[in-house]
XYZ file of C-alpha atoms in Angstrom:
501
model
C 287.262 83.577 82.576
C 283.734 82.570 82.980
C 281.118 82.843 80.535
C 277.765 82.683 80.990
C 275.478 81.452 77.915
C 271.995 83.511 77.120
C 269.136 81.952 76.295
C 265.943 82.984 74.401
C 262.854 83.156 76.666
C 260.301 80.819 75.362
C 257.348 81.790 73.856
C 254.583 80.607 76.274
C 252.008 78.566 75.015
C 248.410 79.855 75.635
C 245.400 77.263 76.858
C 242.790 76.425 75.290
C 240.799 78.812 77.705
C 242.450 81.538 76.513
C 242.163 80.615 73.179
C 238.255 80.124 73.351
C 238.535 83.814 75.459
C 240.219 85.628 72.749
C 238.149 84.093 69.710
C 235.016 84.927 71.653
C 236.046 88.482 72.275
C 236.736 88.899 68.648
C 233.430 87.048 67.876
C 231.922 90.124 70.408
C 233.479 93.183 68.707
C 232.504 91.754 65.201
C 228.763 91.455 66.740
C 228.865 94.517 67.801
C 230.144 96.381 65.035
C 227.681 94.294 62.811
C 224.924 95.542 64.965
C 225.772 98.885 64.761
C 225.984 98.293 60.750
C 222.439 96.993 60.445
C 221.480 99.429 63.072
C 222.672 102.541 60.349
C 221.796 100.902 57.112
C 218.215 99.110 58.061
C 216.403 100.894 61.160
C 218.174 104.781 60.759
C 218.175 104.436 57.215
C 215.750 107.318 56.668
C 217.004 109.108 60.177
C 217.255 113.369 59.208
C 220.895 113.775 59.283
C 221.080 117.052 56.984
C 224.562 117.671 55.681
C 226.239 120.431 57.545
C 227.691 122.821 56.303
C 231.577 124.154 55.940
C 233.256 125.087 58.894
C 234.187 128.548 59.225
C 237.778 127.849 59.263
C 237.564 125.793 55.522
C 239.651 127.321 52.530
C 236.786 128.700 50.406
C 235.204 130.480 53.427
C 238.301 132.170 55.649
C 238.820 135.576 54.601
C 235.090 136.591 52.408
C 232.565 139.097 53.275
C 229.886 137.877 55.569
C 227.664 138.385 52.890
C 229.658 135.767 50.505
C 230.002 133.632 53.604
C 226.656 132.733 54.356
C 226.244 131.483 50.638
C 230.145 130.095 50.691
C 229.680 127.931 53.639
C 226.728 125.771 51.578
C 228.589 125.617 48.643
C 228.270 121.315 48.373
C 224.679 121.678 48.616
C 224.428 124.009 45.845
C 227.299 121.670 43.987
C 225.003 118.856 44.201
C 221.778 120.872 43.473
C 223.444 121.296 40.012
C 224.340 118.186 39.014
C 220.963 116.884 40.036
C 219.548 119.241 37.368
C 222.845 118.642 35.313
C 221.518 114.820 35.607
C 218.304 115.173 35.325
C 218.478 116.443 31.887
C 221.463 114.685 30.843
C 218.940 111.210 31.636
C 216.045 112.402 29.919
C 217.177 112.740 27.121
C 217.072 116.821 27.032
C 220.320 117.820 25.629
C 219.686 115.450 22.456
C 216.656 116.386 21.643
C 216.930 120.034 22.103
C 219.949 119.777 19.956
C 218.470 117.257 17.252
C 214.659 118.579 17.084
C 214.124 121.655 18.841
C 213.757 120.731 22.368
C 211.059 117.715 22.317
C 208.792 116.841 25.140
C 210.619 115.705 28.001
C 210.488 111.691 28.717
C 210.131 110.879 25.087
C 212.045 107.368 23.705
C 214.770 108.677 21.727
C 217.442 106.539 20.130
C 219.167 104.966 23.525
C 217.613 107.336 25.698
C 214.504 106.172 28.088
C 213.534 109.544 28.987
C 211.747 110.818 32.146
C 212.004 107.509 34.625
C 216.334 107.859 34.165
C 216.570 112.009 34.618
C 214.159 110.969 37.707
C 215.907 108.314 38.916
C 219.237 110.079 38.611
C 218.295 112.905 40.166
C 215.724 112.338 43.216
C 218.716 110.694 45.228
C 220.827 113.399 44.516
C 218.435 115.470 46.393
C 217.383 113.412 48.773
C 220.588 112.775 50.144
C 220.925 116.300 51.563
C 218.953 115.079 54.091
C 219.135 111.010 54.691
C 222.124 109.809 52.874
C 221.459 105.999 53.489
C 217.819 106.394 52.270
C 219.205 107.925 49.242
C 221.129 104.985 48.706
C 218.290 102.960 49.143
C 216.320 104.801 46.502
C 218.741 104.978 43.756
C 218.754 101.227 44.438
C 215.056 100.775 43.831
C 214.636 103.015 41.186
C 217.923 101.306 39.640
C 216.034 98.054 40.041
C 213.154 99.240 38.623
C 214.433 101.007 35.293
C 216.250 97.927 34.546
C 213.544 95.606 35.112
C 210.803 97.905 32.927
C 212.253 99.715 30.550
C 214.096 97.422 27.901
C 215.450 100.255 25.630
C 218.380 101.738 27.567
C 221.790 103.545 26.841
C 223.496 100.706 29.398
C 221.928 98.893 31.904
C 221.224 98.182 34.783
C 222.721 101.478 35.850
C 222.097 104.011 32.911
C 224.804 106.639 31.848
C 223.096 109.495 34.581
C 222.006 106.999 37.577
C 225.830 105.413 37.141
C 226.923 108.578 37.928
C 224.398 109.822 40.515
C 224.456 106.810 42.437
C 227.974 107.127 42.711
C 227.610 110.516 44.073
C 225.325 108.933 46.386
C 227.355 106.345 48.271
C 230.152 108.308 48.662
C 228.209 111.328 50.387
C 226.800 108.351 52.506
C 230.306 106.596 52.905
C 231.700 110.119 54.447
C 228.441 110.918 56.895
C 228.693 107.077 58.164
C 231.036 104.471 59.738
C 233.478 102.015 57.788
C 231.320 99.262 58.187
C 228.420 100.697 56.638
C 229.529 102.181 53.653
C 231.416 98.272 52.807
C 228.227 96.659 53.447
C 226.486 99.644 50.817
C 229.369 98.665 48.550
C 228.768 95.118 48.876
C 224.675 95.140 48.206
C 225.143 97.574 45.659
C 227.476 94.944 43.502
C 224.902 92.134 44.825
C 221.793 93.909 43.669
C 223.762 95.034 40.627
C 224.491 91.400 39.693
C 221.350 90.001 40.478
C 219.749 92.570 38.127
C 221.461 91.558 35.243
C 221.126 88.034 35.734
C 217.132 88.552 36.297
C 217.072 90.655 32.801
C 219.906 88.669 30.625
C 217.078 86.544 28.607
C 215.227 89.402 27.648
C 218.447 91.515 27.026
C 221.530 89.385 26.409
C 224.685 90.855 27.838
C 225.147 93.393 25.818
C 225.455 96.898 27.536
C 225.884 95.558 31.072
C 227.933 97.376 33.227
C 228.047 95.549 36.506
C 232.010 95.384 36.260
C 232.298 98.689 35.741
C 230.073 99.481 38.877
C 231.962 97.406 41.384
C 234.949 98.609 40.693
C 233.962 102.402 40.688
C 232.140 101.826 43.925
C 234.600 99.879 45.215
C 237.628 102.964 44.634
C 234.838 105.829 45.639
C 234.503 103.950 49.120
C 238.045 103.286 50.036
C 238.665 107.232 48.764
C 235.852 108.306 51.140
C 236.361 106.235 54.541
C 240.002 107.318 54.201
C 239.280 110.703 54.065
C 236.757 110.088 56.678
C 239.543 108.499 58.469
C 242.046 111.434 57.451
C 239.626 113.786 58.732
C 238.739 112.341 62.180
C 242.417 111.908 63.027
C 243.305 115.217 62.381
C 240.143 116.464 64.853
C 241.636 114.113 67.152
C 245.436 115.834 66.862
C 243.736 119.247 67.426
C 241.851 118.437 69.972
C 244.707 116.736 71.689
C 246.902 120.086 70.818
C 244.866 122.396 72.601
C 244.517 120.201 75.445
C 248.095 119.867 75.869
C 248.365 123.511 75.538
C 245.791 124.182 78.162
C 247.468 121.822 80.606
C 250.917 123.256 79.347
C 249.275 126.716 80.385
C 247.725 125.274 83.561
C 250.856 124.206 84.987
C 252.989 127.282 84.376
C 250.948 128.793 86.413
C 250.872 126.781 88.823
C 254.563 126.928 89.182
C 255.077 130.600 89.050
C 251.761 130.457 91.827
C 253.981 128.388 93.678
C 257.500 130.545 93.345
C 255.772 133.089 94.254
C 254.210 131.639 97.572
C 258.095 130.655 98.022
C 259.520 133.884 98.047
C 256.344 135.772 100.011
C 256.781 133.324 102.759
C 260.094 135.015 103.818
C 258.732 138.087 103.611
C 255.571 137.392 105.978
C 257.746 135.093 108.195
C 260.326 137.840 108.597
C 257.539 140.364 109.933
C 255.907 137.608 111.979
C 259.129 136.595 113.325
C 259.608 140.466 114.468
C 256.099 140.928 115.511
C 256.801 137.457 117.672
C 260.001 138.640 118.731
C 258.421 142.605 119.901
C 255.408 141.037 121.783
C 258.032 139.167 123.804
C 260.429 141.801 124.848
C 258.306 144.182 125.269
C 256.642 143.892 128.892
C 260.805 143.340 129.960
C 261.249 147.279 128.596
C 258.529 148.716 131.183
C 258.880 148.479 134.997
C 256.369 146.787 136.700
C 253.873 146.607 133.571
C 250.314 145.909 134.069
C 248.848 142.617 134.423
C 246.785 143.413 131.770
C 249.687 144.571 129.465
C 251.774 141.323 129.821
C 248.865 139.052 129.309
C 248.104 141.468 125.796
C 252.016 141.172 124.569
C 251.411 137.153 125.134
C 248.232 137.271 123.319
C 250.296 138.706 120.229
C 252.919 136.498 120.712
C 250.632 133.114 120.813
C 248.899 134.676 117.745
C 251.746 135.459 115.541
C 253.679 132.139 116.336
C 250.786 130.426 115.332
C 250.187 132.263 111.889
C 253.418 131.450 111.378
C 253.067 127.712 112.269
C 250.235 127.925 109.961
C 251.060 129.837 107.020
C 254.892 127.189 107.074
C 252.223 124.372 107.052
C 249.818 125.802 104.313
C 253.780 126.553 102.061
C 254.632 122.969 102.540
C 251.522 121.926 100.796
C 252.312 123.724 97.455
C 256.301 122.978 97.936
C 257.739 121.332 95.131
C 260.333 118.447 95.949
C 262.931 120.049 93.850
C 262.632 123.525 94.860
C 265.343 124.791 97.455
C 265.327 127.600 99.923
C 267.501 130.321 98.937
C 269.839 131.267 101.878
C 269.979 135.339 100.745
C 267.510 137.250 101.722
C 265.001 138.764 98.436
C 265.681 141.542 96.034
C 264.142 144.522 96.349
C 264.842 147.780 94.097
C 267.795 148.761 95.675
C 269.612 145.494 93.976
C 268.087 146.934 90.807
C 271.617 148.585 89.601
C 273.390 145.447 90.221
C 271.041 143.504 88.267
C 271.319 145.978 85.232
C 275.313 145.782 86.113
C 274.852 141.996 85.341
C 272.589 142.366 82.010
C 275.234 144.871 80.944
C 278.046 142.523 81.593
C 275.385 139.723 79.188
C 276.117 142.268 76.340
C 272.528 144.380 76.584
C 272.331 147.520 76.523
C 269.826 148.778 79.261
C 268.902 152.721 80.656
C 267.330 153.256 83.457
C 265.047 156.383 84.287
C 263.737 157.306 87.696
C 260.644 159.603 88.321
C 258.757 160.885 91.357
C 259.645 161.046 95.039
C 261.774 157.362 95.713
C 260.171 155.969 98.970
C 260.238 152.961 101.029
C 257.254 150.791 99.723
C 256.138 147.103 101.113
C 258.447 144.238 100.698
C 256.253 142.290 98.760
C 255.555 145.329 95.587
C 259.561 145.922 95.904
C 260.117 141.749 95.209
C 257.503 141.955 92.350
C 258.947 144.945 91.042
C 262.296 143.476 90.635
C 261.013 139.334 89.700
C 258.996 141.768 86.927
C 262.262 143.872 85.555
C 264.653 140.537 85.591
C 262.020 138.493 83.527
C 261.399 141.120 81.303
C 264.853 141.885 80.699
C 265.749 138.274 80.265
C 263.393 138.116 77.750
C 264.964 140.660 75.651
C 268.162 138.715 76.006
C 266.678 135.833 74.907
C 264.422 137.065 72.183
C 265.541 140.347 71.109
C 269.501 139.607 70.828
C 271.368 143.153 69.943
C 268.608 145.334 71.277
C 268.714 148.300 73.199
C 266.289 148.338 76.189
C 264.598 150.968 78.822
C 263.477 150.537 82.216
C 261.339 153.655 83.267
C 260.509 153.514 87.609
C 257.902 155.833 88.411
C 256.712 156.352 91.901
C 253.256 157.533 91.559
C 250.385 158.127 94.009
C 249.330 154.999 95.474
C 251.630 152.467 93.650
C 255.027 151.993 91.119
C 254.831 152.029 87.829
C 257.077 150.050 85.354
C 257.877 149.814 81.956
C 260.373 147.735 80.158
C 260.304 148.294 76.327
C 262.590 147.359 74.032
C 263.480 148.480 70.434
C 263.467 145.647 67.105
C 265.995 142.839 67.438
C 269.155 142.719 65.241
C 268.532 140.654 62.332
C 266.271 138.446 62.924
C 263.806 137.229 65.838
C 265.323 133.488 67.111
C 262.047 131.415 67.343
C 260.656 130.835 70.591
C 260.924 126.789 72.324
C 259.381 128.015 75.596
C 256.078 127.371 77.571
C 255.520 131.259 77.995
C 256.325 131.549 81.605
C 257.715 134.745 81.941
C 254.731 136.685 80.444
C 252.652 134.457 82.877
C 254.750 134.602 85.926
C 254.604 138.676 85.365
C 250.544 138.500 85.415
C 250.300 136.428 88.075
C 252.153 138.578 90.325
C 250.447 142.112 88.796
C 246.741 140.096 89.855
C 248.469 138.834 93.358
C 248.995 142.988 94.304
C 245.648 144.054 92.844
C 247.445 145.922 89.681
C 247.246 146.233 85.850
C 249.797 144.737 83.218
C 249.665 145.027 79.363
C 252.555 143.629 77.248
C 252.948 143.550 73.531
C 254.467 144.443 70.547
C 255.218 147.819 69.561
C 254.773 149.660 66.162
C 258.475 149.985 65.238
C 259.201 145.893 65.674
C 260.212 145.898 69.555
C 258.222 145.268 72.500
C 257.194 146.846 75.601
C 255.505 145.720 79.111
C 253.738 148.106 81.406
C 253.025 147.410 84.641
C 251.511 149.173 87.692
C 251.306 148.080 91.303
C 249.291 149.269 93.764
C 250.414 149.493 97.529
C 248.116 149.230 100.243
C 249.520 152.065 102.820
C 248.731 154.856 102.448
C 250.997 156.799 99.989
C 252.440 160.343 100.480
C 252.065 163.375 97.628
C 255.880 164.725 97.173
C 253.835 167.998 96.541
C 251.131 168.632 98.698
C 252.844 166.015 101.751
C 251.173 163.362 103.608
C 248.086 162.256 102.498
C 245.098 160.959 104.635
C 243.888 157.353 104.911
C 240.894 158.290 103.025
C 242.103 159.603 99.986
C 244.407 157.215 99.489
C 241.964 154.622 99.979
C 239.987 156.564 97.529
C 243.066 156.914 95.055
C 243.131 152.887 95.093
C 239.453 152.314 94.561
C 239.837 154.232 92.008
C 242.607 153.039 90.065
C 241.150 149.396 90.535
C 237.914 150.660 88.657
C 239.976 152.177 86.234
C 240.585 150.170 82.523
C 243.616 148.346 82.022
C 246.643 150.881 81.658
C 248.422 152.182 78.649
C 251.047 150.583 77.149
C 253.666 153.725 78.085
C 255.034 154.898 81.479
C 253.116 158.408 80.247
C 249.847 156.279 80.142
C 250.446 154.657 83.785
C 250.974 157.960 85.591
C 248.460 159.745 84.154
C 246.178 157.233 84.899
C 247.447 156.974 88.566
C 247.463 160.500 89.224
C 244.419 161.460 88.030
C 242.774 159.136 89.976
């Protein structure tokens, strides 16, 4: 026996080029994004980005009056409206003094509060970053900056009690409206400036009250909370997007296949009548004796012209052919295979009537094929969706057209869920548009479902009651059912609608 050994591949060694290539191209992107950092935080720092407002779609605004919706939908404005004002007294010293002696003059020295300058500083950012959420960072910096190096008798410092908070507030409303980058580099100057504060004021101060610590690690968790829901967010915007336009290209293609079924089956129905016309046009000077010149050179005429639009309408098929689809070898359905193909759903266990109205007549090939593709899909579907239920199909030969309904009653227990692309529904419409017709489908009050289609034939159609109608009217008859709305969703509805046209 011989055995063969397997060895592990290598690793291949990388050149120095390629080294140099990849650590510059790393060196690029870092660049780049650093660019794009200093572009947001230094030179669009006061840009006017207001902040939008909630989507119509959000929790707190699906399902409210309109009325309630236009205030609902700027409900984080008016959240941090309030705890501007919320701060504003809270830093000034308000609360205290109202409560201690009778509501004193606002930006008094009270105790540990500093009064005005804090409620200002806490609150200005708050409402300026509605508008420009890195300038408000880059106020509350300043005026942070400013308190500490000024005022000397404060509740904590350098960020007071209200400005810890609103500043807070601040960089993570300006950590959600920009990118990663930016909101760690706000993150990092914030601890920087925060730092270099204290160190500037520690003779005058000591260390006692400084918060610094507590500041860098707040900022640090409301940052990595906000880019990951900015992160969470942008994802899931991503997976909708990408759902609908897998949907749409899910949609696109089923109809494209059922377009191209379709052009599968009419193509034996036009070849068969070209063939005959073909065929006619030949024999037909051999069926007169003697037959004008004239007459034999018409007859060849036809015969050229109908071998051709069948050269040409082969060629145009063989376009839209699919390499898996193969040419049935029995010739299409019409109606009168109908009863065998309710034999068949019978035989599948479904129970199925079938109700014929008006005068039966021969219509064209093509509305007979549609007629029955339309009854088998919509029948399948009840096998496949409504198991147990009973079913109707209702054939009504109306002026100018045939009119169909398949309705079913409420499935047995209940409905299986549907792992489909929809292409029976679809494959329905498309043929309905292809004849000029009307089609509605869709649930029915007691839990079932119904389809109702009509098609409209282009001969002109005879009136079992008053006998053969003129070209005009029917012409007239189609015109007007075309202009007509879509049709009802009973047999009743189609008929009426057809006759009275």
């Amino acid at each position: 026996m011989r055995v063969t050994e397997s060895t592990r591949k290598a690793p291949r060694v990388r050149g120095e080029f390629e080294v140099i290539r990849d650590g510059w191209r790393l060196l690029g992107r870092a660049v780049h994004r650093t660019r794009a950092t200093r572009r947001e935080l230094f030179r669009e720092a006061f840009a006017l980005t207001p902040l939008p407002v909630l989507p119509s779609d959000a929790p707190v605004v699906r399902g409210v009056r309109p009325a309630v919706r236009r205030v609902a939908v700027r409900l984080p404005h008016l959240a941090i409206v309030a705890l501007a004002l919320f701060l504003f007294g809270w830093g000034s010293g308000w609360y205290w003094s109202a409560a201690d002696d009778g509501f004193a003059d606002l930006g008094t020295l009270e105790e540990n509060h500093v009064g005005l300058p804090v409620g200002l500083a806490a609150a200005l950012p708050l409402l300026l970053v509605l508008f420009r959420p890195v300038g408000a960072w880059w106020l509350s910096m300043v005026m942070c900056f400013g308190i500490a190096a000024t005022v000397s008798w404060a509740d904590a410092w350098p960020w007071a009690y209200a400005t810890f908070v609103s500043h807070l507030v601040v960089l993570t409303v300006a950590a959600l409206r920009r990118g990663t980058g930016t909101a760690v580099a706000m993150w990092f100057l914030t601890v920087l400036i925060s730092a270099v504060t204290q160190w500037l004021c520690a003779g005058s101060r000591g260390n006692d009250g400084a918060n610094v610590v507590e500041m860098a690690v707040a900022s640090a968790v409301v940052v990595a909370v906000a880019v990951s829901v900015r992160g969470w967010t942008a994802a899931s915007r991503r997976a909708e997007a990408s759902g609908a336009l897998t949907a749409q290209e899910r949609s696109r293609r089923t109809r494209l296949e059922k377009r191209t079924s379709i052009a599968h089956e009419l193509h034996d129905v036009v070849a068969h009548h070209m063939s005959v016309i073909a065929i006619q046009a030949e024999a037909a000077p051999y069926r007169v004796d003697n037959p004008p010149p004239e007459l034999t050179a018409s007859f060849a005429t036809i015969r050229e012209n109908a071998v051709a639009a069948l050269a040409e309408l082969r060629r145009v098929l063989g376009v839209v052919r699919t390499e898996d689809y193969e040419t049935p070898s029995a010739p299409q359905p019409t109606l009168a295979d109908l009863d065998r193909l309710l034999g068949n759903v019978r035989d599948a266990g479904l129970t199925v009537e079938k109700t014929v109205t008006g005068a039966r007549r021969e219509l064209p090939q093509g509305v007979e094929l549609s007629a029955y593709r339309i009854v088998q899909e919509a029948l399948s579907n009840v096998l496949r969706h409504a198991p147990g239920a009973p079913a109707k199909v209702e054939l009504s030969y109306v002026l100018g057209g045939l009119a169909l309904r398949i309705v079913n009653e409420a499935p047995v227990g209940e409905r299986p869920p549907s792992h489909g692309a929809g292409q029976g529904v679809t494959g329905m419409r498309e043929r309905v548009a292809m004849l000029g017709g009307r089609m509605t489908a869709g649930d029915t009050p007691d839990g079932g479902y119904e389809v109702a289609v009509l098609l409209l034939t282009d001969e002109p159609a005879d009136d079992p009651l008053k006998g053969p109608a003129d070209a005009a009217a029917s012409a007239d008859v189609r015109a007007d059912v075309r202009a007509d709305a879509p049709v009802a969703g009973s047999a009743d509805g189609i008929r009426e609608t057809a006759a009275g046209a």
